[in-house]
């Protein structure tokens, strides 16, 4: 009887293990160990994900999911956490560098000198304007920059971006961002076409960024 019970238990656990699938993929935008926890949290919240682990050094995520799991859910979760998932055999989509001549035609201005900016003066009249406080060292900032460029050429021509470099949180622009309640990067402030502040988004969460732009367009 004991042997039969043990055999049934072994069969059960074997079936459970067989039904699980371990999947590792690249995560673009990771630049330090602090990036790991929010990605793990986002992946762990996806229905069907049993375990999620991020290797910040390798810039990868490994998840254990049920057999037949829709991997696109992972892509969406990582995107909404401010990063980009690249599955094996793929190249990054929607963040690949655009030709310089294309970027030059977009309404993007960069204030890289670390000085405080007068926000009302830099807004684009008649356009939704994103004021993007960023750091050159910030991986998610680079992901957001690329996504906004692709968004502008893909159907949002009436969008302007003003990028403000905060250095290493050590200049006047950083003090300004802190005064505006920026707790992490990327930190954007979205203004409507009349120059009215609409909403701020911290962390580059793409679903929140798109929702903020849509709200400003109303």
Short mmCIF file of C-alpha atoms in Angstrom, two decimals:
data_model
loop_
_atom_site.label_atom_id
_atom_site.label_comp_id
_atom_site.label_asym_id
_atom_site.label_seq_id
_atom_site.Cartn_x
_atom_site.Cartn_y
_atom_site.Cartn_z
CA UNK A 1 0.00 0.00 0.00
CA UNK A 2 2.84 2.35 0.91
CA UNK A 3 4.58 1.57 -2.38
CA UNK A 4 1.42 2.31 -4.33
CA UNK A 5 0.94 5.63 -2.52
CA UNK A 6 4.58 6.59 -3.10
CA UNK A 7 4.28 5.65 -6.78
CA UNK A 8 1.16 7.78 -7.17
CA UNK A 9 2.84 10.71 -5.41
CA UNK A 10 5.90 10.41 -7.63
CA UNK A 11 3.70 10.29 -10.72
CA UNK A 12 1.87 13.41 -9.54
CA UNK A 13 5.03 15.46 -8.98
CA UNK A 14 6.48 14.27 -12.28
CA UNK A 15 3.34 15.46 -14.07
CA UNK A 16 3.53 18.82 -12.32
CA UNK A 17 7.16 19.31 -13.29
CA UNK A 18 6.42 18.25 -16.87
CA UNK A 19 3.66 20.83 -17.05
CA UNK A 20 6.05 23.63 -16.14
CA UNK A 21 8.23 25.50 -18.62
CA UNK A 22 11.35 27.48 -17.70
CA UNK A 23 12.09 30.37 -20.02
CA UNK A 24 15.01 32.83 -20.01
CA UNK A 25 15.10 36.05 -22.03
CA UNK A 26 17.03 39.32 -22.29
CA UNK A 27 15.79 42.47 -20.55
CA UNK A 28 16.92 45.72 -22.16
CA UNK A 29 17.31 48.67 -19.80
CA UNK A 30 18.80 46.93 -16.77
CA UNK A 31 21.72 48.99 -15.50
CA UNK A 32 22.08 47.96 -11.86
CA UNK A 33 20.95 45.43 -9.25
CA UNK A 34 18.12 47.76 -8.19
CA UNK A 35 16.38 47.09 -11.50
CA UNK A 36 15.77 43.45 -10.58
CA UNK A 37 13.04 43.69 -7.91
CA UNK A 38 10.52 45.77 -9.92
CA UNK A 39 10.90 43.44 -12.91
CA UNK A 40 10.47 40.37 -10.72
CA UNK A 41 7.41 41.95 -9.14
CA UNK A 42 5.88 42.74 -12.54
CA UNK A 43 6.54 39.23 -13.86
CA UNK A 44 5.34 37.58 -10.66
CA UNK A 45 2.01 39.38 -10.96
CA UNK A 46 1.30 37.80 -14.36
CA UNK A 47 -1.29 35.04 -14.18
CA UNK A 48 0.43 31.74 -14.95
CA UNK A 49 3.91 32.73 -13.79
CA UNK A 50 5.02 30.45 -10.96
CA UNK A 51 8.45 31.95 -10.32
CA UNK A 52 10.46 34.86 -11.69
CA UNK A 53 14.10 35.71 -11.17
CA UNK A 54 16.23 38.51 -12.66
CA UNK A 55 19.98 38.30 -13.15
CA UNK A 56 20.97 41.96 -13.25
CA UNK A 57 24.56 41.19 -14.21
CA UNK A 58 23.53 39.05 -17.18
CA UNK A 59 20.57 41.38 -17.91
CA UNK A 60 18.19 38.44 -18.18
CA UNK A 61 14.99 37.22 -16.58
CA UNK A 62 14.08 33.59 -15.98
CA UNK A 63 10.48 32.56 -15.38
CA UNK A 64 8.75 29.30 -14.65
CA UNK A 65 5.36 29.15 -16.31
CA UNK A 66 2.68 26.63 -17.06
CA UNK A 67 2.92 24.67 -20.30
CA UNK A 68 1.22 26.51 -23.16
CA UNK A 69 1.66 29.88 -21.46
CA UNK A 70 1.34 32.95 -23.73
CA UNK A 71 4.81 34.50 -23.57
CA UNK A 72 3.55 37.81 -24.91
CA UNK A 73 2.17 38.43 -21.43
CA UNK A 74 5.77 38.55 -20.22
CA UNK A 75 6.63 41.15 -22.86
CA UNK A 76 3.74 43.36 -21.79
CA UNK A 77 4.61 43.05 -18.09
CA UNK A 78 8.26 43.96 -18.65
CA UNK A 79 7.28 46.85 -20.93
CA UNK A 80 4.92 48.25 -18.35
CA UNK A 81 7.72 48.07 -15.78
CA UNK A 82 9.78 50.40 -17.97
CA UNK A 83 12.03 47.83 -19.66
CA UNK A 84 12.04 45.82 -22.88
CA UNK A 85 11.85 42.02 -23.17
CA UNK A 86 13.76 40.42 -26.04
CA UNK A 87 13.05 36.73 -26.50
CA UNK A 88 15.59 34.23 -27.92
CA UNK A 89 16.01 34.65 -31.67
CA UNK A 90 14.58 38.17 -31.64
CA UNK A 91 15.99 41.64 -31.97
CA UNK A 92 14.61 44.51 -29.90
CA UNK A 93 11.38 45.88 -31.36
CA UNK A 94 10.22 49.46 -31.02
CA UNK A 95 13.45 50.69 -29.45
CA UNK A 96 15.93 50.19 -32.28
CA UNK A 97 17.90 53.38 -33.15
CA UNK A 98 16.30 55.57 -35.78
CA UNK A 99 18.35 57.25 -38.53
CA UNK A 100 19.78 60.59 -37.41
CA UNK A 101 17.94 62.45 -40.16
CA UNK A 102 14.62 61.01 -38.93
CA UNK A 103 15.28 61.98 -35.31
CA UNK A 104 16.31 65.48 -36.45
CA UNK A 105 12.83 66.02 -37.87
CA UNK A 106 11.12 65.19 -34.58
CA UNK A 107 10.19 67.91 -32.10
CA UNK A 108 12.75 66.87 -29.50
CA UNK A 109 15.05 69.22 -27.61
CA UNK A 110 17.67 68.21 -25.07
CA UNK A 111 18.89 70.40 -22.22
CA UNK A 112 22.10 68.64 -21.25
CA UNK A 113 23.89 71.39 -19.31
CA UNK A 114 22.37 70.48 -15.95
CA UNK A 115 20.70 73.83 -15.46
CA UNK A 116 17.20 74.36 -14.16
CA UNK A 117 14.71 74.87 -16.98
CA UNK A 118 11.75 77.23 -17.08
CA UNK A 119 9.14 74.68 -18.04
CA UNK A 120 6.48 77.08 -19.39
CA UNK A 121 9.10 78.57 -21.72
CA UNK A 122 10.17 75.24 -23.25
CA UNK A 123 6.71 73.78 -23.93
CA UNK A 124 5.71 73.42 -27.58
CA UNK A 125 2.68 75.63 -28.33
CA UNK A 126 -0.27 73.63 -29.63
CA UNK A 127 1.32 70.26 -28.87
CA UNK A 128 1.25 67.74 -26.06
CA UNK A 129 4.69 68.14 -24.47
CA UNK A 130 6.58 65.60 -22.41
CA UNK A 131 9.24 67.03 -20.12
CA UNK A 132 11.57 64.09 -19.54
CA UNK A 133 14.04 64.28 -16.65
CA UNK A 134 16.74 61.70 -17.44
CA UNK A 135 20.29 60.57 -16.73
CA UNK A 136 22.81 59.28 -19.27
CA UNK A 137 23.55 56.38 -16.91
CA UNK A 138 19.88 55.33 -16.66
CA UNK A 139 18.98 52.26 -18.74
CA UNK A 140 15.19 52.69 -18.50
CA UNK A 141 15.67 56.33 -19.58
CA UNK A 142 17.24 55.14 -22.84
CA UNK A 143 14.39 52.68 -23.39
CA UNK A 144 11.82 55.43 -22.85
CA UNK A 145 13.68 57.82 -25.16
CA UNK A 146 13.63 55.25 -27.97
CA UNK A 147 9.98 54.36 -27.41
CA UNK A 148 8.93 58.00 -27.56
CA UNK A 149 10.83 58.49 -30.82
CA UNK A 150 9.11 55.49 -32.38
CA UNK A 151 5.76 56.70 -31.08
CA UNK A 152 6.29 60.11 -32.68
CA UNK A 153 7.01 58.66 -36.12
CA UNK A 154 4.32 56.01 -35.79
CA UNK A 155 1.25 58.15 -35.31
CA UNK A 156 1.88 60.92 -32.77
CA UNK A 157 3.29 63.80 -34.84
CA UNK A 158 1.62 66.34 -32.55
CA UNK A 159 3.88 65.33 -29.67
CA UNK A 160 6.95 67.19 -28.40
CA UNK A 161 9.65 65.98 -26.02
CA UNK A 162 11.90 68.15 -23.88
CA UNK A 163 14.70 66.14 -22.23
CA UNK A 164 16.42 67.54 -19.13
CA UNK A 165 19.66 65.93 -17.94
CA UNK A 166 19.90 65.62 -14.15
CA UNK A 167 23.47 64.27 -14.22
CA UNK A 168 23.97 62.00 -11.21
CA UNK A 169 21.32 63.76 -9.14
CA UNK A 170 23.96 66.42 -8.52
CA UNK A 171 23.01 69.50 -10.53
CA UNK A 172 20.37 72.23 -10.58
CA UNK A 173 18.15 70.21 -12.91
CA UNK A 174 18.23 67.37 -10.38
CA UNK A 175 17.20 69.77 -7.62
CA UNK A 176 14.33 70.91 -9.81
CA UNK A 177 13.25 67.31 -10.46
CA UNK A 178 13.37 66.57 -6.74
CA UNK A 179 11.27 69.65 -6.00
CA UNK A 180 8.76 68.30 -8.51
CA UNK A 181 8.62 65.05 -6.49
CA UNK A 182 10.72 62.91 -8.78
CA UNK A 183 11.69 59.86 -6.72
CA UNK A 184 13.27 57.80 -9.49
CA UNK A 185 14.10 57.89 -13.19
CA UNK A 186 12.73 58.11 -15.78
CA UNK A 187 10.48 60.90 -14.53
CA UNK A 188 8.22 62.68 -17.01
CA UNK A 189 5.70 65.47 -16.74
CA UNK A 190 3.02 65.65 -19.42
CA UNK A 191 1.43 68.94 -20.52
CA UNK A 192 -1.50 69.43 -22.85
CA UNK A 193 -1.54 71.59 -25.98
CA UNK A 194 -2.52 74.65 -23.90
CA UNK A 195 0.48 74.21 -21.61
CA UNK A 196 -1.52 72.88 -18.66
CA UNK A 197 0.13 70.21 -16.52
CA UNK A 198 -1.75 66.91 -16.79
CA UNK A 199 0.11 64.16 -14.96
CA UNK A 200 3.56 62.86 -13.99
CA UNK A 201 4.84 59.32 -14.52
CA UNK A 202 7.75 57.80 -12.64
CA UNK A 203 9.70 54.77 -13.82
CA UNK A 204 8.91 54.75 -17.52
CA UNK A 205 5.93 52.39 -17.14
CA UNK A 206 4.85 52.32 -20.75
CA UNK A 207 1.15 51.72 -20.17
CA UNK A 208 1.09 54.71 -17.82
CA UNK A 209 3.03 56.86 -20.30
CA UNK A 210 0.55 56.08 -23.09
CA UNK A 211 -2.39 56.72 -20.76
CA UNK A 212 -0.88 60.08 -19.76
CA UNK A 213 -0.47 61.13 -23.40
CA UNK A 214 -4.03 60.07 -24.18
CA UNK A 215 -5.33 62.06 -21.23
CA UNK A 216 -3.41 65.15 -22.38
CA UNK A 217 -4.92 64.84 -25.86
CA UNK A 218 -8.51 65.06 -24.63
#
